């Protein structure tokens, strides 16, 4: 069973309520302390006193604060205490930013199939690009009798990881990171072996006689599957006796959350990268994802650069777009469905044994080369 829960920010009252509740959970106002006055909050948010009053009234109704006429509003607790549902759903949840991302929905498919074999329902919950929505949903899963959670989540900024970890631990549910992972959360994860992906693709190009190989990818400081791709690139060049030229490397911090146009950002960066490597006799470029590879091919075609005659390009993922692109993409097939299945198997073991607190086991799964026209 698929249940898609969309949490949206609505009225001004809701905006204020969510912001104040987040401050309570973050400990900005501790239990027993008084929050800012309604007048001060009205100035801060730019809303009327009536809006602020309604948001605080909701917090009081949920037992978070108490309102005193003269003294102000005092904090009673930092979280809403919710009762468990009497309905036995026997369910697990899969939480992700969007099901439009092919890698995510393929991971969900493997996870759901494995859960179905164990007669467990699956709740699929989407959060958008705000990690705080992920925390909000996890905090309410007890209402649906959810036994465990798989996350392919939005990464918090490094400075927010400690708060993120604290909130996850407070949820008191077995959890696993499925297909994507954030360092420092002390939660098991199942991810692709990024080192093996780069190692495999460079060996493939080397065997074709290619020697000048560039690298084009995103970067993220707390993503344990992105850095190994670059490490694999550097290590394999050294292994094969090839000279590493830093001018051939581009690793940009991705901000893209546009699942409707996943190539928009990569094409923009690819144009800059092609300027960077112009005249450096690059024969091939290893890209960290299919989206970045397809963006590079599109940017190359704009300039009359023929792929693979003038420049070979490889990707990582094997999305549907890879085979249907104007130049079908040679890529590294990531076993998304198998990663989803393995994630469920590990989660099921945690549920059945009760051994799941502060475990940071990481399973890395390997894929294979899919040869098409781009290299």
Short mmCIF file of C-alpha atoms in Angstrom, two decimals:
data_model
loop_
_atom_site.label_atom_id
_atom_site.label_comp_id
_atom_site.label_asym_id
_atom_site.label_seq_id
_atom_site.Cartn_x
_atom_site.Cartn_y
_atom_site.Cartn_z
CA UNK A 1 0.00 0.00 0.00
CA UNK A 2 1.31 3.44 -0.92
CA UNK A 3 0.26 6.42 1.15
CA UNK A 4 1.78 9.70 0.03
CA UNK A 5 1.75 12.33 2.76
CA UNK A 6 2.42 15.84 1.55
CA UNK A 7 3.20 18.33 4.30
CA UNK A 8 2.69 21.87 3.02
CA UNK A 9 3.16 25.25 4.60
CA UNK A 10 -0.19 26.99 4.47
CA UNK A 11 -1.53 29.94 6.46
CA UNK A 12 0.41 32.63 8.27
CA UNK A 13 -0.63 31.02 11.55
CA UNK A 14 0.87 27.72 10.39
CA UNK A 15 4.12 29.43 9.36
CA UNK A 16 4.49 31.05 12.77
CA UNK A 17 3.51 27.87 14.61
CA UNK A 18 6.08 25.75 12.73
CA UNK A 19 8.84 28.31 13.31
CA UNK A 20 8.14 28.58 17.05
CA UNK A 21 7.82 24.81 17.47
CA UNK A 22 11.17 24.38 15.73
CA UNK A 23 12.78 26.80 18.20
CA UNK A 24 11.38 24.81 21.12
CA UNK A 25 12.72 21.52 19.74
CA UNK A 26 16.11 23.14 19.07
CA UNK A 27 16.31 24.32 22.70
CA UNK A 28 16.36 28.03 21.89
CA UNK A 29 13.70 28.41 24.58
CA UNK A 30 14.14 25.79 27.29
CA UNK A 31 11.47 24.30 29.53
CA UNK A 32 10.52 26.84 32.19
CA UNK A 33 11.71 29.84 30.19
CA UNK A 34 9.48 32.50 28.65
CA UNK A 35 9.34 32.97 24.90
CA UNK A 36 9.48 36.37 23.20
CA UNK A 37 6.46 38.62 23.65
CA UNK A 38 3.70 38.60 21.07
CA UNK A 39 4.58 42.17 20.15
CA UNK A 40 8.23 41.25 19.51
CA UNK A 41 7.24 38.19 17.48
CA UNK A 42 4.81 40.27 15.42
CA UNK A 43 7.67 42.62 14.51
CA UNK A 44 10.00 39.72 13.73
CA UNK A 45 7.58 37.86 11.44
CA UNK A 46 5.94 40.95 10.00
CA UNK A 47 2.46 39.66 10.86
CA UNK A 48 -0.30 41.09 13.04
CA UNK A 49 -0.64 40.38 16.77
CA UNK A 50 -3.77 38.33 16.05
CA UNK A 51 -1.79 35.88 13.87
CA UNK A 52 0.90 35.46 16.54
CA UNK A 53 -1.75 34.98 19.22
CA UNK A 54 -3.48 32.21 17.26
CA UNK A 55 -0.18 30.35 16.71
CA UNK A 56 0.65 30.54 20.43
CA UNK A 57 -2.89 29.45 21.30
CA UNK A 58 -2.34 26.31 19.23
CA UNK A 59 0.93 25.63 21.04
CA UNK A 60 -0.88 26.04 24.36
CA UNK A 61 -3.62 23.65 23.23
CA UNK A 62 -0.96 21.03 22.42
CA UNK A 63 0.65 21.47 25.83
CA UNK A 64 3.87 23.04 24.59
CA UNK A 65 3.41 26.32 26.46
CA UNK A 66 1.19 28.00 29.02
CA UNK A 67 -0.02 31.57 28.67
CA UNK A 68 -0.04 33.86 31.69
CA UNK A 69 -1.72 37.22 31.40
CA UNK A 70 0.99 39.35 32.93
CA UNK A 71 4.07 37.12 32.96
CA UNK A 72 3.92 36.00 29.31
CA UNK A 73 4.15 32.58 27.65
CA UNK A 74 6.20 29.89 29.44
CA UNK A 75 7.59 26.72 27.85
CA UNK A 76 6.19 23.47 29.29
CA UNK A 77 7.80 20.94 26.94
CA UNK A 78 9.83 20.94 23.75
CA UNK A 79 7.88 18.30 21.82
CA UNK A 80 4.22 17.34 21.43
CA UNK A 81 3.57 14.05 23.20
CA UNK A 82 1.45 11.93 20.87
CA UNK A 83 -0.40 8.76 21.77
CA UNK A 84 0.11 5.56 19.84
CA UNK A 85 -2.66 4.56 17.48
CA UNK A 86 -4.79 1.53 18.31
CA UNK A 87 -4.75 0.52 14.62
CA UNK A 88 -2.24 -2.24 13.86
CA UNK A 89 -0.92 -1.39 10.39
CA UNK A 90 2.19 -3.61 10.61
CA UNK A 91 3.89 -1.01 8.43
CA UNK A 92 7.30 0.41 7.59
CA UNK A 93 7.85 3.86 6.10
CA UNK A 94 10.05 5.10 3.27
CA UNK A 95 10.73 8.85 3.49
CA UNK A 96 12.24 10.77 0.57
CA UNK A 97 12.28 14.26 -0.98
CA UNK A 98 10.37 13.21 -4.12
CA UNK A 99 9.30 10.09 -5.99
CA UNK A 100 10.03 11.85 -9.29
CA UNK A 101 13.75 11.06 -8.90
CA UNK A 102 14.34 7.80 -10.76
CA UNK A 103 17.02 6.49 -8.42
CA UNK A 104 14.69 7.04 -5.46
CA UNK A 105 11.62 5.37 -6.92
CA UNK A 106 13.67 2.39 -8.09
CA UNK A 107 15.07 2.05 -4.56
CA UNK A 108 11.51 2.31 -3.18
CA UNK A 109 10.39 -0.42 -5.57
CA UNK A 110 13.00 -2.86 -4.28
CA UNK A 111 12.21 -1.89 -0.69
CA UNK A 112 8.47 -2.30 -1.21
CA UNK A 113 8.80 -5.67 -2.91
CA UNK A 114 10.89 -7.02 -0.03
CA UNK A 115 8.41 -5.64 2.52
CA UNK A 116 5.50 -7.21 0.64
CA UNK A 117 7.15 -10.61 0.86
CA UNK A 118 7.10 -10.21 4.65
CA UNK A 119 3.43 -9.09 4.56
CA UNK A 120 4.30 -5.58 5.74
CA UNK A 121 2.62 -2.48 4.40
CA UNK A 122 4.76 0.38 3.12
CA UNK A 123 3.99 4.05 3.70
CA UNK A 124 5.79 6.28 1.19
CA UNK A 125 6.10 9.82 2.50
CA UNK A 126 7.54 12.76 0.54
CA UNK A 127 9.09 15.81 2.21
CA UNK A 128 10.25 18.20 -0.50
CA UNK A 129 13.65 19.84 -0.09
CA UNK A 130 13.34 20.87 3.59
CA UNK A 131 14.96 18.39 6.00
CA UNK A 132 12.82 19.80 8.82
CA UNK A 133 9.75 18.32 7.13
CA UNK A 134 11.50 14.95 7.27
CA UNK A 135 11.94 15.39 11.03
CA UNK A 136 8.33 16.46 11.43
CA UNK A 137 7.02 13.39 9.63
CA UNK A 138 9.30 11.02 11.54
CA UNK A 139 8.10 12.52 14.80
CA UNK A 140 4.50 11.66 13.91
CA UNK A 141 5.00 8.12 12.60
CA UNK A 142 4.01 6.67 15.98
CA UNK A 143 0.46 7.75 15.13
CA UNK A 144 0.44 5.23 12.27
CA UNK A 145 1.97 2.29 14.18
CA UNK A 146 5.05 2.36 11.94
CA UNK A 147 7.63 -0.23 13.03
CA UNK A 148 10.67 1.16 11.21
CA UNK A 149 11.84 3.84 8.78
CA UNK A 150 13.97 3.92 5.65
CA UNK A 151 15.23 7.35 4.58
CA UNK A 152 16.58 8.65 1.32
CA UNK A 153 16.59 12.12 2.71
CA UNK A 154 17.42 15.73 2.24
CA UNK A 155 20.88 16.46 3.65
CA UNK A 156 20.98 19.05 6.42
CA UNK A 157 23.78 21.58 6.36
CA UNK A 158 26.85 20.44 8.35
CA UNK A 159 26.02 22.84 11.19
CA UNK A 160 22.56 21.23 11.53
CA UNK A 161 23.68 17.59 11.64
CA UNK A 162 23.89 17.44 15.47
CA UNK A 163 20.33 18.74 15.85
CA UNK A 164 19.17 16.39 13.08
CA UNK A 165 20.77 13.39 14.82
CA UNK A 166 19.23 14.33 18.18
CA UNK A 167 15.75 14.56 16.70
CA UNK A 168 16.12 11.21 14.94
CA UNK A 169 17.21 9.50 18.15
CA UNK A 170 14.21 10.95 19.97
CA UNK A 171 11.90 9.22 17.47
CA UNK A 172 12.78 5.82 19.04
CA UNK A 173 12.30 3.86 15.82
CA UNK A 174 14.64 1.53 13.91
CA UNK A 175 15.98 3.48 10.92
CA UNK A 176 18.13 2.91 7.89
CA UNK A 177 19.47 5.21 5.17
CA UNK A 178 18.51 3.63 1.86
CA UNK A 179 20.42 4.61 -1.28
CA UNK A 180 21.74 7.86 0.17
CA UNK A 181 23.43 8.63 3.47
CA UNK A 182 24.50 11.50 5.69
CA UNK A 183 27.65 11.14 7.78
CA UNK A 184 27.48 11.39 11.56
CA UNK A 185 23.90 10.21 12.09
CA UNK A 186 24.83 6.83 13.63
CA UNK A 187 22.24 5.15 11.42
CA UNK A 188 22.99 2.14 9.15
CA UNK A 189 23.11 2.82 5.42
CA UNK A 190 23.04 1.01 2.09
CA UNK A 191 24.74 2.96 -0.70
CA UNK A 192 26.54 2.40 -3.99
CA UNK A 193 30.30 1.81 -3.91
CA UNK A 194 31.35 5.13 -5.43
CA UNK A 195 35.05 4.22 -5.47
CA UNK A 196 34.31 1.08 -7.50
CA UNK A 197 32.17 3.10 -9.93
CA UNK A 198 35.01 5.48 -10.83
CA UNK A 199 37.60 2.70 -10.81
CA UNK A 200 35.49 0.63 -13.19
CA UNK A 201 34.78 3.43 -15.67
CA UNK A 202 38.40 4.62 -15.84
CA UNK A 203 39.62 1.07 -16.47
CA UNK A 204 37.03 0.79 -19.25
CA UNK A 205 38.34 3.98 -20.90
CA UNK A 206 41.99 2.98 -20.38
CA UNK A 207 41.35 -0.32 -22.14
CA UNK A 208 40.07 1.69 -25.12
CA UNK A 209 43.40 3.55 -25.29
CA UNK A 210 42.25 6.74 -23.55
CA UNK A 211 44.88 8.51 -21.42
CA UNK A 212 43.70 12.12 -20.81
CA UNK A 213 40.67 11.67 -18.55
CA UNK A 214 38.78 14.47 -16.82
CA UNK A 215 36.36 14.38 -13.89
CA UNK A 216 33.01 16.22 -13.64
CA UNK A 217 30.80 15.80 -10.57
CA UNK A 218 29.00 17.42 -7.68
CA UNK A 219 30.44 17.62 -4.19
CA UNK A 220 28.94 17.54 -0.70
CA UNK A 221 30.94 17.56 2.56
CA UNK A 222 28.71 15.10 4.47
CA UNK A 223 27.82 12.64 1.69
CA UNK A 224 29.79 9.38 2.05
CA UNK A 225 29.07 8.18 -1.49
CA UNK A 226 30.26 11.30 -3.38
CA UNK A 227 33.82 11.73 -2.06
CA UNK A 228 34.73 8.06 -2.82
CA UNK A 229 33.92 8.68 -6.49
CA UNK A 230 36.61 11.36 -6.66
CA UNK A 231 38.99 9.24 -4.58
CA UNK A 232 38.39 6.38 -7.01
CA UNK A 233 39.24 8.68 -9.92
CA UNK A 234 42.52 9.83 -8.37
CA UNK A 235 43.56 6.39 -7.12
CA UNK A 236 42.87 4.69 -10.46
CA UNK A 237 44.85 7.26 -12.44
CA UNK A 238 47.82 6.58 -10.16
CA UNK A 239 47.28 2.82 -10.41
CA UNK A 240 47.43 3.01 -14.20
CA UNK A 241 50.44 5.35 -14.24
CA UNK A 242 48.45 8.29 -15.62
CA UNK A 243 49.26 11.88 -14.69
CA UNK A 244 46.61 13.62 -12.59
CA UNK A 245 45.97 17.12 -13.92
CA UNK A 246 43.85 19.24 -11.53
CA UNK A 247 42.81 21.44 -14.45
CA UNK A 248 40.71 18.53 -15.73
CA UNK A 249 38.68 18.28 -12.51
CA UNK A 250 35.44 20.08 -11.75
CA UNK A 251 33.54 19.28 -8.53
CA UNK A 252 30.76 21.80 -7.94
CA UNK A 253 28.39 22.02 -5.00
CA UNK A 254 24.97 21.08 -6.31
CA UNK A 255 21.91 23.09 -5.28
CA UNK A 256 19.51 21.43 -7.70
CA UNK A 257 16.17 20.19 -6.41
CA UNK A 258 14.33 20.51 -9.73
CA UNK A 259 13.15 16.99 -10.44
CA UNK A 260 11.19 18.26 -13.47
CA UNK A 261 14.37 19.46 -15.22
CA UNK A 262 17.26 17.49 -13.69
CA UNK A 263 19.73 18.59 -16.40
CA UNK A 264 19.31 22.34 -15.94
CA UNK A 265 22.02 22.73 -13.32
CA UNK A 266 24.46 20.24 -14.86
CA UNK A 267 24.28 21.94 -18.27
CA UNK A 268 25.10 25.31 -16.72
CA UNK A 269 28.12 23.87 -14.89
CA UNK A 270 29.12 21.86 -17.98
CA UNK A 271 29.45 25.02 -20.07
CA UNK A 272 31.91 26.40 -17.51
CA UNK A 273 33.75 23.07 -17.40
CA UNK A 274 34.15 22.97 -21.18
CA UNK A 275 35.69 26.45 -21.01
CA UNK A 276 38.01 25.17 -18.26
CA UNK A 277 39.34 22.20 -20.27
CA UNK A 278 39.49 23.92 -23.66
CA UNK A 279 42.84 23.29 -25.32
CA UNK A 280 43.94 20.71 -22.71
CA UNK A 281 43.55 17.71 -25.05
CA UNK A 282 40.99 15.93 -22.89
CA UNK A 283 39.93 12.65 -24.51
CA UNK A 284 37.23 11.56 -22.05
CA UNK A 285 35.37 12.75 -18.96
CA UNK A 286 34.15 10.53 -16.14
CA UNK A 287 31.00 12.04 -14.62
CA UNK A 288 29.65 11.28 -11.16
CA UNK A 289 26.03 10.83 -12.25
CA UNK A 290 24.04 10.30 -15.44
CA UNK A 291 22.48 13.74 -15.02
CA UNK A 292 25.91 15.39 -15.01
CA UNK A 293 27.06 13.28 -17.96
CA UNK A 294 23.95 14.08 -20.01
CA UNK A 295 24.29 17.76 -19.12
CA UNK A 296 27.89 17.68 -20.33
CA UNK A 297 26.89 16.00 -23.59
CA UNK A 298 24.16 18.59 -24.16
CA UNK A 299 26.59 21.45 -23.52
CA UNK A 300 29.16 19.84 -25.84
CA UNK A 301 26.59 19.49 -28.63
CA UNK A 302 25.78 23.22 -28.30
CA UNK A 303 29.42 23.94 -29.21
CA UNK A 304 29.66 21.46 -32.05
CA UNK A 305 31.75 19.02 -30.00
CA UNK A 306 30.84 15.52 -31.18
CA UNK A 307 30.50 12.75 -28.60
CA UNK A 308 32.27 10.33 -28.70
CA UNK A 309 34.42 11.40 -31.69
CA UNK A 310 35.78 14.57 -30.05
CA UNK A 311 35.08 13.74 -26.41
CA UNK A 312 34.02 10.53 -24.68
CA UNK A 313 31.64 10.84 -21.72
CA UNK A 314 30.58 8.28 -19.10
CA UNK A 315 28.04 8.42 -16.28
CA UNK A 316 26.95 6.61 -13.14
CA UNK A 317 23.37 5.41 -12.46
CA UNK A 318 21.87 3.97 -15.69
CA UNK A 319 18.66 5.99 -15.57
CA UNK A 320 16.08 5.62 -18.33
CA UNK A 321 17.33 8.89 -19.85
CA UNK A 322 20.74 7.30 -20.41
CA UNK A 323 19.49 4.94 -23.11
CA UNK A 324 17.09 7.39 -24.80
CA UNK A 325 19.41 10.43 -24.94
CA UNK A 326 20.48 11.87 -28.34
CA UNK A 327 23.82 10.17 -27.66
CA UNK A 328 23.02 7.03 -25.63
CA UNK A 329 25.18 7.07 -22.53
CA UNK A 330 27.84 4.57 -21.53
CA UNK A 331 27.43 4.36 -17.78
CA UNK A 332 27.83 2.42 -14.54
CA UNK A 333 24.60 0.67 -13.61
CA UNK A 334 23.72 1.27 -9.94
CA UNK A 335 21.66 -1.61 -8.47
CA UNK A 336 18.93 0.63 -7.02
CA UNK A 337 16.32 -2.11 -6.62
CA UNK A 338 18.84 -4.39 -4.91
CA UNK A 339 19.83 -1.55 -2.56
CA UNK A 340 16.16 -1.05 -1.67
CA UNK A 341 15.75 -4.74 -0.98
CA UNK A 342 18.90 -4.90 1.15
CA UNK A 343 17.75 -1.82 3.08
CA UNK A 344 14.48 -3.52 3.95
CA UNK A 345 16.24 -6.74 4.99
CA UNK A 346 18.51 -4.81 7.37
CA UNK A 347 15.57 -2.81 8.73
CA UNK A 348 13.52 -5.97 9.26
CA UNK A 349 16.39 -7.52 11.22
CA UNK A 350 16.57 -4.43 13.46
CA UNK A 351 12.81 -4.57 14.04
CA UNK A 352 12.78 -8.28 14.88
CA UNK A 353 15.88 -8.28 17.12
CA UNK A 354 15.46 -4.87 18.74
CA UNK A 355 19.19 -4.16 18.15
CA UNK A 356 19.32 -0.85 16.36
CA UNK A 357 20.53 2.00 18.55
CA UNK A 358 23.68 3.91 17.55
CA UNK A 359 24.67 1.54 14.78
CA UNK A 360 26.59 3.00 11.82
CA UNK A 361 26.98 -0.10 9.66
CA UNK A 362 27.50 0.80 6.02
CA UNK A 363 26.84 -1.65 3.19
CA UNK A 364 28.28 -0.68 -0.20
CA UNK A 365 26.86 -2.38 -3.29
CA UNK A 366 28.56 -2.61 -6.66
CA UNK A 367 27.26 -2.27 -10.20
CA UNK A 368 28.60 -2.85 -13.70
CA UNK A 369 29.42 -1.09 -16.98
CA UNK A 370 26.64 -0.63 -19.54
CA UNK A 371 28.21 0.13 -22.93
CA UNK A 372 26.40 2.48 -25.31
CA UNK A 373 27.47 5.18 -27.79
CA UNK A 374 29.02 7.95 -25.67
CA UNK A 375 32.28 6.06 -24.97
#
